[in-house]
Amino acid sequence: MTALSDDEQREDKGDAMDDLDQKINNVFAGSVVRKDLVKTVKGNAIVPSYVLEYLLGQYCATDDEATIQAGIDSVRRILADHYVHRNESELVRSTIRERGRHKVIDKISVTLNDRDDVYEASFANLGISRVLVDSSTVKQHPKLLVSGVWCLADVEYDHPLDSKQIPWILGSLKPIQLSNFNVNQYLAARAEFTTEEWVDLLIQSIGFSPELFNRRAKLTQLVRLIPYCERNYNLVELGPKGTGKSHIYSEFSPHGMLISGGEITVPKLFVNNANGRLGLVGYWDTVAFDEFAGKTKKTDKALVDIMKNYMANKTFSRGVETLGAEASMVFVGNTQHTVPHMLKHADLFDELPPSYHDAAFLDRLHHYIPGWEVDIIRGEMFSSGYGFVVDYIAEILKSQRVYDYSDRYKEHFVLSSDISTRDRDGIHKTFSGLMKILYPHGQATAEEIEEILQLAIEGRKRVKDQILRIDKTMSPVRFGYETLEGEWRDVATAEELLYPTIYYRGTDGRAPGGNAAGQGTDAGSSTETQNKQGLAGEPAREDGSRNPELGKMLTFQNGQTGASYEAIFGPYLDGATSVVIEDPYLRASHQMRNLIDFVATWAKRIQPGDEVTLLVKTVQDGDPGYAQKQLGDLLQIKGSVEAAGIKMDVQLVEAAALHDRWVRIDTGWDISLGRGLDIFEKPEKSFELGQSVQEFRKVRSFNVIYQRTSVSKRTS
């Protein structure tokens, strides 16, 4: 089946999304809920989304509107009767006293009273404490001992004769989480969805409308889920405010804990040596540090050192004893400056506190999500479609932590031998996590595996490239991979492609290992010379002109920015006197605009008074009316480019004679284009910078292959 492009998906949204919702309901009956219902029932209840979705999943897991409305009424009634608002705590306590027993929804935490050798519970909103809890309950739900758990609890009241005794009694307690699920059914159901459908289902499960995100943006959102399904995964995301960085870790799963970066201590995070009690890493699958950025924040150096050891070795010490844990670490924070500002003056970790702005600490990170690529959350971005009940997908992801999918790419690709063990571990863990999220049933094509392998490499490369700015003693790495047929493919970060002249400022202006922004460069060349390079990575002549030397391939992913005709073609057009464009699809208005933009790129490089030739080969439109317009547009372009000294000719050929897309330049280069000149996504808004500056436009996935045909000039 041929997958629709993101643009086609948007245009076909109406019925397609209805069909997808129907399919979701049929395949996952009872495990999904309409995501807009959460806001409908939440009201002023300050309760996590997974608590509400647990209730909605009990009463609204259907597509029948009447049943949904009845379920909403039931959930509202339950919240009204049992959820404890802080400002109504006295009223609820009075209700318990008068009735003798009452169910409450509250966040409950437990502590050990070692003086009396009993466990005692505290209710966050109800405002009562020292409520006796039996040992079996604590053993069954150990997270009660760490930061608390949302529960549905029976609370009883029995005033004792002894005034020192507490009148509150915990009758029963049930954490608000899924009671059971069948992983095999989940895996079998995954096979009934195409990859595009599955990705959209997951995006809706997070709470967003998939039609407002391109492919790369969707995958970025899903990378945020990896800590829940991958043990000991270390993730960082820095970016502007309001992009939803912390939402996934505060409301998506009952197995994640979000804490303020400035409020953590060694005993709270790892172990309290005084009483031997484990900290957060011993009980939670994911521990996320919110507001992690901030240069002026005070940090505990001892905590940083313990974190380094834990992130690298999965262990920490309690006195003379070494303990292990599986919790993943996530660090999210806001940036104050733009990406080019950080690259020009410091690095992409510049916002971190000094104790964390350390190469040894940063080298433990497996992936860096470029938060600046994530859109600011807007009201229209929230989904009204069906997605997994949060607690269901949370339990599914948790169940996947025991599996390792990190070697699944080896059937098709081989990582660069230049990649170190620590770099390889980071790539493997990200790849494994994405495989579990996207292809838990193990059925993925080579193209699908390559897509997530590239993303995994890019995220680790982003970490490593910034470390090279901080610690000049670390060795550069060539990030990429080979096909089993021996074809090499570089991987570059989006900002590396967008800002090539400042990306390597901290490494003497050169690309480590010869990646896309510095392919074929001389390690001994100067910063000034190297900063004249563009996307294709060609070395510059002494006079500043460019002279490409090596053939290679560049790969771009959906939604990536940084591509432009200037960067892709410009260096290869220097000195050209003849160019041939072979593209079977030059018909639509935007395709004609692409042709004009290409010619403009060349025209800026032609010396005044020189004349050059351009031959355009394309297939005539099959509709006579459109064919006439097509020819008229091409002739109009032919007339307009004469002023630049370009003599253009057009050849309309049979479809059978023209399949592939090429730009053939008489400087001795053939450039193969997977999509021809049509590489950009359709703009989402009328007024976007990308409409004027190509580097800021998002692209559709494509490859560019440069083939050296002759060093000397040739005729067209």
Coordinates of N, CA, C and O in Angstrom, one line a residue, residues 55-136:
L55 N -11.6 6.7 34.8 CA -13.0 6.7 35.0 C -13.8 6.8 33.7 O -14.8 6.1 33.5
L56 N -13.3 7.6 32.7 CA -14.0 7.6 31.4 C -13.9 6.3 30.7 O -14.9 5.9 30.0
G57 N -12.8 5.6 30.9 CA -12.7 4.2 30.3 C -13.7 3.3 30.8 O -14.1 2.3 30.2
Q58 N -14.1 3.5 32.1 CA -15.1 2.6 32.7 C -16.5 2.9 32.1 O -17.3 2.0 32.1
Y59 N -16.8 4.1 31.8 CA -18.2 4.5 31.4 C -18.4 5.0 30.0 O -19.5 5.1 29.5
C60 N -17.3 5.4 29.3 CA -17.4 6.1 28.0 C -16.6 5.4 26.9 O -16.4 6.0 25.9
A61 N -16.2 4.1 27.1 CA -15.4 3.5 26.1 C -16.3 2.9 25.0 O -16.5 1.7 24.8
T62 N -16.9 3.8 24.2 CA -17.8 3.4 23.2 C -17.9 4.6 22.2 O -17.4 5.7 22.4
D63 N -18.5 4.3 21.0 CA -18.7 5.4 20.0 C -20.2 5.8 19.9 O -20.6 6.6 19.1
D64 N -21.0 5.2 20.8 CA -22.4 5.5 20.9 C -22.6 6.8 21.7 O -22.3 6.9 22.9
E65 N -23.2 7.8 21.0 CA -23.2 9.2 21.6 C -24.1 9.2 22.9 O -23.8 9.8 23.9
A66 N -25.2 8.4 22.9 CA -26.1 8.4 24.0 C -25.4 7.8 25.2 O -25.5 8.3 26.4
T67 N -24.6 6.7 25.0 CA -23.9 6.0 26.0 C -22.8 6.9 26.6 O -22.5 7.0 27.8
I68 N -22.2 7.6 25.7 CA -21.1 8.6 26.1 C -21.7 9.6 27.0 O -21.1 9.9 28.1
Q69 N -22.8 10.2 26.6 CA -23.4 11.3 27.5 C -23.8 10.7 28.8 O -23.6 11.4 29.9
A70 N -24.3 9.5 28.8 CA -24.7 8.9 30.1 C -23.4 8.6 30.9 O -23.4 8.8 32.2
G71 N -22.3 8.2 30.3 CA -21.1 8.0 31.0 C -20.5 9.2 31.5 O -20.0 9.2 32.6
I72 N -20.6 10.3 30.8 CA -20.1 11.6 31.2 C -20.8 12.0 32.5 O -20.2 12.5 33.5
D73 N -22.1 11.8 32.5 CA -22.9 12.1 33.7 C -22.5 11.3 34.9 O -22.4 11.8 36.0
S74 N -22.2 10.0 34.6 CA -21.7 9.1 35.7 C -20.4 9.6 36.3 O -20.2 9.6 37.5
V75 N -19.5 9.9 35.4 CA -18.1 10.3 35.8 C -18.2 11.6 36.6 O -17.6 11.8 37.6
R76 N -19.0 12.6 36.1 CA -19.2 13.8 36.8 C -19.8 13.6 38.2 O -19.4 14.3 39.2
R77 N -20.7 12.7 38.3 CA -21.3 12.4 39.6 C -20.3 11.8 40.5 O -20.3 12.1 41.7
I78 N -19.5 10.9 40.0 CA -18.4 10.3 40.8 C -17.4 11.3 41.3 O -17.1 11.3 42.5
L79 N -17.0 12.2 40.4 CA -16.1 13.3 40.8 C -16.8 14.2 41.9 O -16.2 14.6 42.9
A80 N -18.1 14.5 41.6 CA -18.8 15.4 42.6 C -18.9 14.8 43.9 O -18.8 15.4 45.0
D81 N -19.2 13.4 43.9 CA -19.4 12.8 45.2 C -18.2 12.3 45.9 O -18.1 12.2 47.2
H82 N -17.1 12.0 45.2 CA -15.9 11.4 45.8 C -14.6 12.1 45.7 O -13.7 11.9 46.5
Y83 N -14.5 13.0 44.6 CA -13.2 13.7 44.5 C -13.1 14.8 45.6 O -14.1 15.5 45.8
V84 N -12.0 14.9 46.3 CA -11.8 15.8 47.4 C -11.2 17.1 46.9 O -10.0 17.1 46.5
H85 N -11.9 18.2 46.9 CA -11.3 19.5 46.7 C -10.7 20.0 48.0 O -11.3 19.8 49.1
R86 N -9.6 20.6 47.9 CA -8.9 21.1 49.1 C -9.8 22.0 49.9 O -9.9 22.0 51.2
N87 N -10.6 22.9 49.2 CA -11.4 23.9 49.9 C -12.7 23.3 50.5 O -13.5 24.0 51.1
E88 N -12.9 22.0 50.2 CA -14.1 21.3 50.7 C -13.7 20.2 51.6 O -14.6 19.3 51.9
S89 N -12.5 20.1 52.1 CA -12.0 19.0 52.9 C -12.8 18.9 54.2 O -13.1 17.8 54.6
E90 N -13.2 20.0 54.8 CA -13.9 19.9 56.1 C -15.3 19.3 55.8 O -15.8 18.5 56.7
L91 N -15.9 19.7 54.7 CA -17.2 19.1 54.4 C -17.1 17.6 54.2 O -18.0 16.8 54.7
V92 N -16.1 17.1 53.5 CA -15.9 15.7 53.3 C -15.6 15.0 54.6 O -16.2 13.9 54.8
R93 N -14.8 15.5 55.4 CA -14.6 14.9 56.7 C -15.8 14.8 57.5 O -16.0 13.8 58.2
S94 N -16.7 15.8 57.5 CA -17.9 15.8 58.2 C -18.8 14.7 57.6 O -19.5 14.0 58.4
T95 N -18.8 14.5 56.3 CA -19.6 13.5 55.7 C -19.2 12.1 56.2 O -20.0 11.2 56.4
I96 N -17.9 11.9 56.2 CA -17.3 10.6 56.7 C -17.8 10.4 58.2 O -18.2 9.2 58.5
R97 N -17.7 11.4 59.0 CA -18.1 11.3 60.4 C -19.6 10.9 60.5 O -20.0 10.0 61.3
E98 N -20.4 11.6 59.8 CA -21.9 11.4 59.9 C -22.3 10.0 59.3 O -23.2 9.4 59.9
R99 N -21.7 9.6 58.2 CA -22.0 8.4 57.6 C -21.3 7.2 58.2 O -21.7 6.0 58.0
G100 N -20.1 7.5 58.8 CA -19.3 6.4 59.3 C -18.3 5.9 58.3 O -17.3 5.3 58.6
R101 N -18.6 6.0 57.0 CA -17.8 5.5 55.9 C -18.1 6.3 54.6 O -19.2 6.6 54.4
H102 N -17.0 6.6 53.8 CA -17.2 7.3 52.6 C -16.1 7.0 51.7 O -14.9 7.0 52.1
K103 N -16.4 6.9 50.4 CA -15.3 6.7 49.4 C -14.8 8.1 48.9 O -15.5 9.0 48.7
V104 N -13.4 8.2 48.8 CA -12.8 9.4 48.4 C -11.8 9.1 47.3 O -11.2 8.0 47.3
I105 N -11.6 10.1 46.4 CA -10.6 10.0 45.4 C -9.5 11.1 45.8 O -9.9 12.3 45.8
D106 N -8.4 10.6 46.2 CA -7.4 11.5 46.7 C -6.0 11.0 46.5 O -5.8 9.8 46.1
K107 N -5.0 11.8 46.6 CA -3.6 11.3 46.5 C -3.1 10.9 47.9 O -3.1 11.7 48.8
I108 N -2.7 9.7 48.0 CA -2.4 9.1 49.3 C -0.9 8.7 49.3 O -0.4 8.1 48.4
S109 N -0.2 9.1 50.4 CA 1.2 8.7 50.6 C 1.3 8.1 52.0 O 0.5 8.4 52.9
V110 N 2.3 7.2 52.1 CA 2.4 6.4 53.3 C 3.8 6.6 53.9 O 4.8 6.7 53.1
T111 N 3.9 6.7 55.2 CA 5.2 6.8 55.9 C 5.3 5.7 57.0 O 4.2 5.2 57.4
L112 N 6.5 5.3 57.3 CA 6.6 4.3 58.4 C 6.9 5.1 59.7 O 7.8 5.8 59.8
N113 N 6.0 4.8 60.7 CA 6.2 5.3 62.0 C 7.0 4.3 62.8 O 6.5 3.3 63.3
D114 N 8.4 4.5 62.8 CA 9.2 3.4 63.4 C 9.2 3.4 64.9 O 9.6 2.5 65.5
R115 N 8.6 4.5 65.5 CA 8.5 4.5 66.9 C 7.4 3.5 67.4 O 7.6 2.7 68.3
D116 N 6.3 3.5 66.6 CA 5.2 2.6 67.0 C 5.2 1.4 66.1 O 4.3 0.5 66.2
D117 N 6.1 1.3 65.1 CA 6.2 0.2 64.2 C 4.9 0.0 63.4 O 4.4 -1.1 63.3
V118 N 4.4 1.1 62.8 CA 3.2 1.0 62.0 C 3.3 1.9 60.8 O 4.1 2.9 60.8
Y119 N 2.6 1.6 59.7 CA 2.5 2.5 58.5 C 1.3 3.4 58.7 O 0.2 3.0 59.1
E120 N 1.6 4.7 58.3 CA 0.5 5.7 58.4 C 0.4 6.4 57.1 O 1.3 6.8 56.4
A121 N -0.9 6.6 56.7 CA -1.2 7.3 55.4 C -1.6 8.7 55.6 O -2.2 9.1 56.7
S122 N -1.3 9.5 54.6 CA -1.7 10.9 54.6 C -2.5 11.2 53.3 O -2.1 10.7 52.3
F123 N -3.6 11.9 53.4 CA -4.4 12.3 52.3 C -4.2 13.7 51.9 O -4.4 14.6 52.7
A124 N -3.7 13.9 50.7 CA -3.2 15.2 50.3 C -4.3 16.3 50.4 O -4.1 17.4 50.9
N125 N -5.5 16.0 49.8 CA -6.5 17.0 49.7 C -7.4 17.0 50.9 O -8.0 18.0 51.4
L126 N -7.7 15.8 51.4 CA -8.6 15.6 52.6 C -7.9 16.2 53.8 O -8.7 16.7 54.7
G127 N -6.6 16.3 53.9 CA -5.9 16.9 55.0 C -5.9 16.1 56.3 O -5.7 16.7 57.3
I128 N -6.0 14.8 56.2 CA -5.8 14.0 57.3 C -4.5 13.2 57.2 O -4.1 12.9 56.1
S129 N -4.0 12.8 58.3 CA -2.7 12.0 58.4 C -2.7 11.0 59.5 O -3.7 10.9 60.3
R130 N -1.7 10.2 59.5 CA -1.5 9.2 60.6 C -2.7 8.2 60.5 O -3.0 7.6 61.5
V131 N -3.2 7.9 59.3 CA -4.2 6.9 59.2 C -3.6 5.6 59.0 O -2.7 5.4 58.2
L132 N -3.9 4.6 59.9 CA -3.2 3.3 59.9 C -3.5 2.6 58.6 O -4.6 2.5 58.1
V133 N -2.4 2.0 58.1 CA -2.4 1.2 56.9 C -1.7 -0.2 57.2 O -0.7 -0.2 57.8
D134 N -2.4 -1.3 56.8 CA -1.8 -2.6 57.1 C -0.6 -2.8 56.2 O -0.5 -2.3 55.1
S135 N 0.3 -3.7 56.7 CA 1.5 -4.0 55.9 C 1.3 -4.6 54.6 O 2.0 -4.3 53.6
S136 N 0.3 -5.4 54.4 CA 0.0 -6.1 53.2 C -0.4 -5.1 52.1 O 0.0 -5.3 50.9

